CSV table of C-alpha atoms in Angstrom, one decimal:
chain,number,residue,atom,x,y,z
A,80,MET,CA,0.0,0.0,0.0
A,81,ALA,CA,1.2,3.5,-0.8
A,82,MET,CA,2.2,5.7,2.2
A,83,PRO,CA,2.6,9.4,2.0
A,84,PRO,CA,6.3,10.5,2.3
A,85,GLY,CA,7.6,11.3,5.8
A,86,THR,CA,4.7,9.4,7.4
A,87,CYS,CA,5.3,6.8,10.0
A,88,PRO,CA,2.4,4.3,10.0
A,89,ARG,CA,0.8,3.3,13.3
A,90,LYS,CA,0.5,-0.3,14.3
A,91,ASP,CA,-3.2,-0.4,13.3
A,92,GLU,CA,-3.0,2.0,10.3
A,93,ALA,CA,-2.5,1.5,6.6
A,94,PHE,CA,-2.8,3.6,3.5
A,95,ASP,CA,-4.6,2.9,0.3
A,96,GLU,CA,-3.2,3.8,-3.2
A,97,SER,CA,-4.6,7.4,-2.9
A,98,GLY,CA,-3.0,8.0,0.5
A,99,ALA,CA,-6.3,7.9,2.4
A,100,SER,CA,-5.7,6.7,6.0
A,101,VAL,CA,-7.5,3.4,6.8
A,102,ARG,CA,-7.5,2.2,10.4
A,103,PHE,CA,-8.5,-1.3,11.3
A,104,ARG,CA,-8.7,-3.5,14.3
A,105,ARG,CA,-8.0,-7.2,14.5
A,106,THR,CA,-10.0,-9.7,16.5
A,107,ARG,CA,-8.1,-12.9,15.8
A,108,ASN,CA,-5.9,-12.8,12.8
A,109,ARG,CA,-4.4,-9.7,11.2
A,110,ILE,CA,-6.1,-9.1,7.8
A,111,PRO,CA,-4.9,-6.3,5.6
A,112,PRO,CA,-7.5,-3.6,5.0
A,113,PRO,CA,-9.4,-3.9,1.7
A,114,ARG,CA,-8.4,-1.8,-1.3
A,115,LEU,CA,-10.6,1.3,-1.7
A,116,GLY,CA,-12.2,2.2,-5.0
A,117,PRO,CA,-13.1,5.7,-6.1
A,118,ALA,CA,-16.7,5.5,-5.0
A,119,GLN,CA,-15.7,4.2,-1.6
A,120,ARG,CA,-13.3,7.1,-1.1
A,121,ARG,CA,-16.0,9.7,-1.6
A,122,SER,CA,-18.0,8.9,1.6
A,123,PRO,CA,-17.5,7.3,4.9
A,124,VAL,CA,-17.6,3.5,4.3
A,125,ARG,CA,-17.6,0.6,6.7
A,126,PHE,CA,-16.1,-2.7,5.5
A,127,HIS,CA,-17.2,-6.0,7.0
A,128,HIS,CA,-15.0,-8.9,6.1
A,129,GLN,CA,-14.9,-11.8,8.5
A,130,ASN,CA,-13.3,-10.4,11.6
A,131,LEU,CA,-12.2,-7.0,10.1
A,132,TYR,CA,-13.7,-3.6,10.7
A,133,ALA,CA,-12.2,-0.7,8.9
A,134,GLN,CA,-13.4,2.9,8.2
A,135,VAL,CA,-12.1,5.7,6.1
A,136,THR,CA,-11.1,8.5,8.4
A,137,ASN,CA,-10.1,11.3,6.1
A,138,PRO,CA,-12.7,14.2,6.3
A,139,LEU,CA,-15.3,14.7,3.6
A,140,PRO,CA,-15.1,17.8,1.4
A,141,GLU,CA,-17.7,20.4,2.1
A,142,ARG,CA,-19.6,19.7,-1.0
A,143,MET,CA,-20.1,16.1,0.1
A,144,VAL,CA,-21.5,16.8,3.6
A,145,ARG,CA,-24.8,15.0,4.0
A,146,PRO,CA,-27.9,16.4,5.8
A,147,VAL,CA,-27.6,16.1,9.6
A,148,ASP,CA,-29.5,13.3,11.3
A,149,LEU,CA,-32.0,14.7,13.8
A,150,ARG,CA,-31.3,11.8,16.1
A,151,LEU,CA,-27.6,12.7,16.3
A,152,VAL,CA,-28.5,16.3,17.0
A,153,ARG,CA,-30.6,15.2,19.9
A,154,TYR,CA,-27.8,13.0,21.2
A,155,PHE,CA,-25.4,15.9,21.0
A,156,LEU,CA,-27.6,18.2,23.0
A,157,ALA,CA,-28.1,15.5,25.6
A,158,VAL,CA,-24.4,15.3,26.1
A,159,VAL,CA,-24.2,19.1,26.4
A,160,ASP,CA,-27.1,19.3,28.8
A,161,HIS,CA,-25.9,16.4,31.0
A,162,GLY,CA,-22.2,17.4,31.0
A,163,GLY,CA,-20.9,14.1,29.7
A,164,ILE,CA,-21.4,10.9,27.8
A,165,THR,CA,-22.2,8.7,30.9
A,166,LYS,CA,-25.1,10.7,32.2
A,167,ALA,CA,-26.4,11.5,28.8
A,168,ALA,CA,-26.4,7.8,27.9
A,169,GLN,CA,-28.4,7.0,31.1
A,170,ALA,CA,-30.9,9.7,30.3
A,171,LEU,CA,-31.3,8.4,26.7
A,172,TYR,CA,-31.4,4.8,27.8
A,173,ILE,CA,-28.7,3.8,25.4
A,174,ALA,CA,-25.3,2.2,25.8
A,175,GLN,CA,-22.4,4.6,26.5
A,176,PRO,CA,-20.3,3.2,23.5
A,177,SER,CA,-23.3,3.7,21.2
A,178,LEU,CA,-23.7,7.3,22.2
A,179,SER,CA,-19.9,7.9,21.8
A,180,GLN,CA,-20.1,6.5,18.3
A,181,ALA,CA,-23.1,8.6,17.5
A,182,ILE,CA,-21.3,11.8,18.5
A,183,ARG,CA,-18.3,10.7,16.4
A,184,ALA,CA,-20.7,10.2,13.5
A,185,LEU,CA,-22.2,13.6,13.9
A,186,GLU,CA,-18.7,15.2,13.9
A,187,ARG,CA,-17.9,13.3,10.7
A,188,GLU,CA,-21.0,14.6,9.0
A,189,LEU,CA,-20.3,18.2,10.1
A,190,GLY,CA,-16.6,17.8,9.4
A,191,VAL,CA,-15.6,19.4,12.7
A,192,GLU,CA,-14.8,18.4,16.3
A,193,LEU,CA,-17.6,19.4,18.6
A,194,PHE,CA,-16.0,18.3,21.9
A,195,ASP,CA,-12.5,18.7,23.3
A,196,ARG,CA,-11.5,15.2,24.5
A,197,SER,CA,-8.0,16.2,25.7
A,198,ARG,CA,-9.2,16.7,29.2
A,199,ARG,CA,-10.9,14.5,31.7
A,200,GLN,CA,-14.3,16.1,31.2
A,201,LEU,CA,-15.8,16.8,27.7
A,202,THR,CA,-15.9,20.4,26.9
A,203,LEU,CA,-17.3,22.1,23.8
A,204,THR,CA,-14.9,23.4,21.2
A,205,SER,CA,-15.6,26.7,19.5
A,206,ASP,CA,-17.2,24.8,16.7
A,207,GLY,CA,-19.4,22.9,19.2
A,208,GLU,CA,-20.5,26.2,20.9
A,209,ALA,CA,-21.4,27.6,17.5
A,210,PHE,CA,-23.4,24.5,16.6
A,211,ALA,CA,-25.3,24.2,20.0
A,212,GLY,CA,-27.6,27.2,19.4
A,213,PRO,CA,-28.7,26.2,15.9
A,214,ALA,CA,-29.0,22.6,17.0
A,215,ARG,CA,-31.7,23.6,19.6
A,216,ASN,CA,-33.5,25.6,17.0
A,217,ILE,CA,-33.5,22.6,14.6
A,218,LEU,CA,-35.1,20.4,17.2
A,219,ILE,CA,-37.7,23.0,18.2
A,220,ALA,CA,-38.7,23.4,14.5
A,221,ALA,CA,-38.7,19.6,14.0
A,222,ASP,CA,-40.9,19.1,17.0
A,223,SER,CA,-43.3,21.9,16.0
A,224,ALA,CA,-43.6,20.4,12.5
A,225,ARG,CA,-44.2,16.9,13.9
A,226,ALA,CA,-46.9,18.3,16.2
A,227,LYS,CA,-48.7,20.0,13.3
A,228,VAL,CA,-48.6,16.9,11.2
A,229,ARG,CA,-49.9,14.8,14.1
A,230,SER,CA,-52.7,17.3,14.8
A,231,VAL,CA,-53.9,17.2,11.3
A,232,ARG,CA,-53.7,13.4,11.2
A,233,ASP,CA,-55.5,13.1,14.4
A,234,LEU,CA,-57.9,15.9,13.5
A,235,VAL,CA,-57.0,18.0,16.5
A,236,ALA,CA,-56.8,20.9,14.1
A,237,GLY,CA,-56.9,21.5,10.3
A,238,ARG,CA,-58.3,23.8,7.6
A,239,LEU,CA,-61.1,23.1,5.2
A,240,GLU,CA,-62.0,25.2,2.1
A,241,ILE,CA,-65.6,25.0,0.9
A,242,ALA,CA,-67.0,26.9,-2.1
A,243,THR,CA,-70.7,27.5,-2.5
A,244,VAL,CA,-73.2,30.0,-3.7
A,245,SER,CA,-75.2,32.3,-1.5
A,246,THR,CA,-78.5,30.4,-2.0
A,247,LEU,CA,-76.9,27.4,-0.2
A,248,ALA,CA,-75.0,29.3,2.5
A,249,VAL,CA,-77.7,29.1,5.1
A,250,ASP,CA,-79.1,25.6,4.3
A,251,PRO,CA,-77.4,23.3,4.3
A,252,MET,CA,-74.0,24.9,4.8
A,253,ALA,CA,-74.8,26.3,8.2
A,254,ASP,CA,-76.0,22.9,9.5
A,255,LEU,CA,-73.0,21.0,8.0
A,256,THR,CA,-70.5,23.4,9.4
A,257,SER,CA,-71.9,23.6,12.9
A,258,ARG,CA,-72.1,19.8,13.1
A,259,LEU,CA,-68.5,19.5,12.0
A,260,LEU,CA,-67.2,22.1,14.5
A,261,SER,CA,-69.2,20.4,17.3
A,262,ARG,CA,-67.1,17.3,16.7
A,263,HIS,CA,-63.8,19.0,15.8
A,264,PRO,CA,-63.8,22.5,17.3
A,265,ASP,CA,-60.3,23.4,16.2
A,266,ILE,CA,-60.8,22.9,12.5
A,267,LEU,CA,-60.9,26.2,10.6
A,268,VAL,CA,-63.6,26.2,7.9
A,269,ASN,CA,-63.3,28.8,5.2
A,270,VAL,CA,-66.5,29.3,3.1
A,271,LEU,CA,-65.8,30.8,-0.3
A,272,ASP,CA,-68.5,32.4,-2.5
A,273,PRO,CA,-67.4,32.4,-6.2
A,274,GLY,CA,-70.6,34.1,-7.2
A,275,SER,CA,-72.0,31.4,-9.5
A,276,PRO,CA,-72.3,27.6,-9.7
A,277,ALA,CA,-69.7,27.7,-12.5
A,278,GLY,CA,-67.4,29.5,-10.2
A,279,VAL,CA,-67.8,26.8,-7.5
A,280,VAL,CA,-66.9,24.1,-10.0
A,281,SER,CA,-63.9,26.1,-11.2
A,282,ARG,CA,-62.6,26.6,-7.6
A,283,VAL,CA,-62.8,22.9,-6.9
A,284,ARG,CA,-61.3,21.9,-10.2
A,285,ARG,CA,-58.3,24.2,-9.6
A,286,GLY,CA,-57.9,22.8,-6.0
A,287,GLU,CA,-58.7,26.2,-4.4
A,288,ALA,CA,-61.5,24.5,-2.5
A,289,GLU,CA,-61.7,20.9,-1.4
A,290,PHE,CA,-65.5,20.8,-1.5
A,291,GLY,CA,-68.1,22.5,-3.6
A,292,LEU,CA,-71.6,22.6,-2.3
A,293,VAL,CA,-73.7,22.8,-5.4
A,294,GLU,CA,-77.1,22.0,-7.0
A,295,LEU,CA,-76.9,18.7,-8.9
A,296,PRO,CA,-76.5,17.4,-11.5
A,297,VAL,CA,-73.0,18.6,-12.2
A,298,LYS,CA,-71.2,16.7,-15.0
A,299,GLY,CA,-68.4,14.7,-13.6
A,300,ASP,CA,-65.1,13.9,-15.4
A,301,GLU,CA,-61.7,12.4,-14.8
A,302,VAL,CA,-61.0,15.2,-12.2
A,303,LEU,CA,-64.3,15.8,-10.4
A,304,GLN,CA,-66.8,13.6,-8.8
A,305,SER,CA,-70.0,14.4,-6.9
A,306,ARG,CA,-72.1,12.9,-4.0
A,307,GLU,CA,-75.8,13.5,-3.6
A,308,LEU,CA,-76.9,14.6,-0.2
A,309,TRP,CA,-80.7,15.4,-0.2
A,310,GLU,CA,-83.5,17.3,-1.9
A,311,GLN,CA,-84.8,20.7,-0.9
A,312,ASP,CA,-88.4,21.5,-1.2
A,313,ILE,CA,-88.8,25.1,-2.6
A,314,THR,CA,-91.7,27.1,-1.2
A,315,LEU,CA,-93.3,30.5,-1.8
A,316,VAL,CA,-92.9,32.7,1.3
A,317,LEU,CA,-95.3,35.6,1.7
A,318,PRO,CA,-96.3,38.3,4.2
A,319,PRO,CA,-99.8,37.7,5.5
A,320,VAL,CA,-101.2,40.6,3.5
A,321,LEU,CA,-100.3,38.9,0.2
A,322,ALA,CA,-101.3,35.4,1.2
A,323,GLY,CA,-105.1,36.1,1.5
A,324,GLY,CA,-107.0,34.2,-1.2
A,325,LEU,CA,-104.1,32.1,-2.4
A,326,PRO,CA,-104.6,28.4,-2.4
A,327,ASP,CA,-102.1,25.9,-0.9
A,328,PRO,CA,-100.3,24.7,-2.9
A,329,VAL,CA,-100.0,27.8,-5.1
A,330,PRO,CA,-100.0,27.1,-8.9
A,331,ILE,CA,-96.8,28.5,-10.4
A,332,GLU,CA,-99.0,30.3,-13.0
A,333,ALA,CA,-100.4,32.5,-10.2
A,334,ILE,CA,-96.9,33.8,-9.3
A,335,ALA,CA,-97.0,36.3,-12.2
A,336,ALA,CA,-99.4,38.5,-10.3
A,337,ILE,CA,-97.5,38.4,-7.0
A,338,PRO,CA,-94.9,41.1,-6.2
A,339,LEU,CA,-91.5,39.4,-5.5
A,340,VAL,CA,-88.3,40.3,-3.7
A,341,VAL,CA,-85.5,38.5,-5.6
A,342,GLU,CA,-81.8,38.0,-5.0
A,343,VAL,CA,-79.3,39.3,-7.4
A,344,SER,CA,-75.6,38.3,-7.6
A,345,ASP,CA,-72.7,40.8,-7.7
A,346,ALA,CA,-72.5,40.1,-11.5
A,347,GLY,CA,-76.0,41.4,-11.9
A,348,GLY,CA,-77.5,38.0,-12.7
A,349,LEU,CA,-80.7,36.6,-11.2
A,350,PRO,CA,-79.9,33.3,-9.3
A,351,LEU,CA,-83.3,31.7,-9.6
A,352,ILE,CA,-84.2,28.6,-7.7
A,353,ASP,CA,-85.5,26.7,-10.7
A,354,HIS,CA,-85.6,27.4,-14.5
A,355,ARG,CA,-89.4,26.9,-14.5
A,356,LEU,CA,-89.8,30.0,-12.3
A,357,ALA,CA,-88.1,32.2,-14.8
A,358,GLN,CA,-91.0,31.7,-17.1
A,359,VAL,CA,-93.7,32.9,-14.6
A,360,ILE,CA,-92.0,35.7,-12.7
A,361,GLY,CA,-93.5,38.9,-14.0
A,362,ASN,CA,-93.7,41.4,-11.0
A,363,VAL,CA,-90.3,42.0,-9.4
A,364,ALA,CA,-90.8,44.6,-6.7
A,365,VAL,CA,-87.3,44.6,-5.2
A,366,GLU,CA,-83.9,43.3,-6.3
A,367,CYS,CA,-81.5,42.8,-3.5
A,368,ALA,CA,-78.0,41.3,-3.1
A,369,HIS,CA,-78.3,40.7,0.7
A,370,ARG,CA,-80.1,37.6,1.8
A,371,GLN,CA,-80.9,38.9,5.3
A,372,ALA,CA,-82.3,42.1,3.8
A,373,ILE,CA,-84.6,40.0,1.6
A,374,TRP,CA,-86.0,38.2,4.6
A,375,ASP,CA,-86.6,41.5,6.4
A,376,LEU,CA,-88.3,42.9,3.3
A,377,VAL,CA,-90.7,39.9,3.1
A,378,THR,CA,-91.6,40.0,6.8
A,379,ARG,CA,-92.3,43.8,6.4
A,380,GLY,CA,-94.7,43.2,3.5
A,381,ALA,CA,-92.6,44.4,0.6
A,382,GLY,CA,-93.2,41.2,-1.4
A,383,ALA,CA,-92.8,37.4,-1.6
A,384,THR,CA,-89.8,35.3,-2.2
A,385,PHE,CA,-88.7,31.7,-2.8
A,386,LEU,CA,-86.9,29.7,-0.1
A,387,PRO,CA,-86.3,26.1,0.9
A,388,ARG,CA,-88.9,24.9,3.3
A,389,ARG,CA,-86.5,24.3,6.1
A,390,ILE,CA,-85.2,27.9,6.0
A,391,ALA,CA,-88.7,29.3,5.7
A,392,GLU,CA,-90.1,27.4,8.6
A,393,THR,CA,-87.1,27.9,11.0
A,394,GLN,CA,-85.6,31.3,10.1
A,395,LEU,CA,-88.5,33.6,9.2
A,396,HIS,CA,-91.3,34.5,11.6
A,397,GLY,CA,-94.6,36.2,10.9
A,398,VAL,CA,-94.8,34.9,7.3
A,399,VAL,CA,-97.0,32.4,5.4
A,400,VAL,CA,-95.3,29.4,3.7
A,401,ARG,CA,-97.0,28.0,0.7
A,402,SER,CA,-96.1,24.9,-1.4
A,403,LEU,CA,-95.9,25.1,-5.2
A,404,THR,CA,-97.7,23.0,-7.8
A,405,PRO,CA,-96.2,21.4,-9.6
A,406,SER,CA,-93.7,21.0,-6.7
A,407,ILE,CA,-90.2,22.3,-7.3
A,408,LYS,CA,-87.3,20.5,-5.7
A,409,ARG,CA,-83.6,20.8,-6.1
A,410,THR,CA,-81.0,18.2,-5.4
A,411,ILE,CA,-78.0,19.3,-3.2
A,412,GLY,CA,-74.7,17.6,-3.3
A,413,LEU,CA,-71.0,17.8,-2.8
A,414,LEU,CA,-68.4,18.2,-5.5
A,415,PHE,CA,-64.8,17.2,-4.9
A,416,ARG,CA,-61.7,16.1,-6.7
A,417,ARG,CA,-61.0,12.4,-7.2
A,418,GLY,CA,-58.3,11.0,-4.9
A,419,PRO,CA,-57.7,10.8,-1.2
A,420,LEU,CA,-59.3,13.5,1.0
A,421,SER,CA,-57.6,15.4,3.8
A,422,PRO,CA,-58.6,14.4,7.4
A,423,ALA,CA,-60.7,17.5,7.8
A,424,ALA,CA,-62.5,16.8,4.5
A,425,ALA,CA,-63.1,13.2,5.4
A,426,ALA,CA,-64.7,14.3,8.7
A,427,PHE,CA,-66.9,16.8,6.8
A,428,LEU,CA,-68.1,14.0,4.5
A,429,ASP,CA,-68.9,11.8,7.5
A,430,VAL,CA,-71.0,14.6,9.0
A,431,ALA,CA,-72.8,15.1,5.7
A,432,GLU,CA,-73.7,11.4,5.6
A,433,VAL,CA,-75.1,11.6,9.2
A,434,ILE,CA,-77.3,14.5,8.3
A,435,ARG,CA,-78.4,12.8,5.1
A,436,ALA,CA,-79.5,9.8,7.1
A,437,GLU,CA,-81.4,12.0,9.6
A,438,ARG,CA,-83.2,13.8,6.8
A,439,SER,CA,-84.0,10.6,5.0
A,440,ARG,CA,-85.8,9.4,8.2
A,441,GLU,CA,-87.7,12.6,8.3
A,442,ARG,CA,-89.1,12.0,4.8
A,443,VAL,CA,-90.4,8.5,5.5
A,444,PRO,CA,-94.2,8.8,5.2
A,445,ARG,CA,-96.2,7.7,8.2
A,446,THR,CA,-98.9,5.0,8.0
A,447,PRO,CA,-102.5,6.1,8.7
A,448,GLY,CA,-102.4,4.8,12.3
A,449,GLN,CA,-98.9,6.1,13.1
A,450,ARG,CA,-98.7,9.0,15.5
A,451,GLY,CA,-96.0,11.6,15.6
A,452,THR,CA,-94.9,14.9,14.1
A,453,GLY,CA,-93.5,14.9,10.6
A,454,PRO,CA,-92.9,17.5,8.0
A,455,LYS,CA,-96.0,19.3,6.8
A,456,VAL,CA,-95.1,18.8,3.2
A,457,ARG,CA,-95.6,15.1,3.6
A,458,THR,CA,-99.1,15.6,5.0
A,459,ARG,CA,-100.0,17.9,2.2
A,460,ASP,CA,-98.7,15.4,-0.4
A,461,ARG,CA,-100.8,12.7,1.1
A,462,LYS,CA,-103.9,14.8,0.9
A,463,ARG,CA,-103.2,15.6,-2.7
A,464,GLY,CA,-102.5,12.0,-3.6
């Protein structure tokens, strides 16, 4: 083996052809260290050959320094905090030789000596002192990142983006969101209003929202899929002064003579509940972009409006709710991208399934002898049938 000029080899040291120092220890019979190839000389390499252990000891160039192992950083700080290898090994529940080897490995990765071993007690070198502060910051950042990942995985916290139009913001969005937050109060729900059904689809397609609450059907494709939730029964909501003389249900042809308060979008369009109503609306008294203002206008007698039955019967007071004939219903569903959902989105979907099951039980018609309170719409349907 080649040896650099003027170098006196140690008893347990040899040199390869490039002059790299290779130390080895013998357990039974002395075996010469293996020849090192170019690839082996570029990084620390351990050779296992029968009873031989050898390791390249020449430092790595800076461009070949590998990322630091967080486990080694933690070991280093334990030695610093406990003032030595022995106490640190006890605190870490590992063998003292293993901890010593780990510290050596960290020094090789960094290319510096972190501890001064010339004295009886380990002390930090200047490089070790410079590394101690950033090492603590590394562990703090790693623990914080790990906690955030765990909180999302375990649904301790998370963020969910949902796009919908204003006509669905109260029902069913309010019920869905409140149920989700009652189960997982630390989830942040961000409800987006793109202004139109097409805008909802676009937001979901681009990944800006994980769910879109829309009126179905929406054409699915290789990117999007939908899940039906339930139907909404659309009613005519009137102040008492306008309800006199109107039958229940109200024929949609009679709507032409009724003054209406209708909602308009920011774009100036008319977000009608159903295309069939567009043909019969003839007397628009008020156009308004604010849903709460529309409700106040109806209760104060400015005109009638169209609302889902659940909203009309629970949110508005002092009004008359009339069914329509033929009945107008719209199917509500969720639109989302194909593929795995985030934990928060999966929880939202579970909540939606629970509410769908509850509303399905509400729609089950009662037998003639069955007692109980059910939705009025079912009673009226039975009378008409």
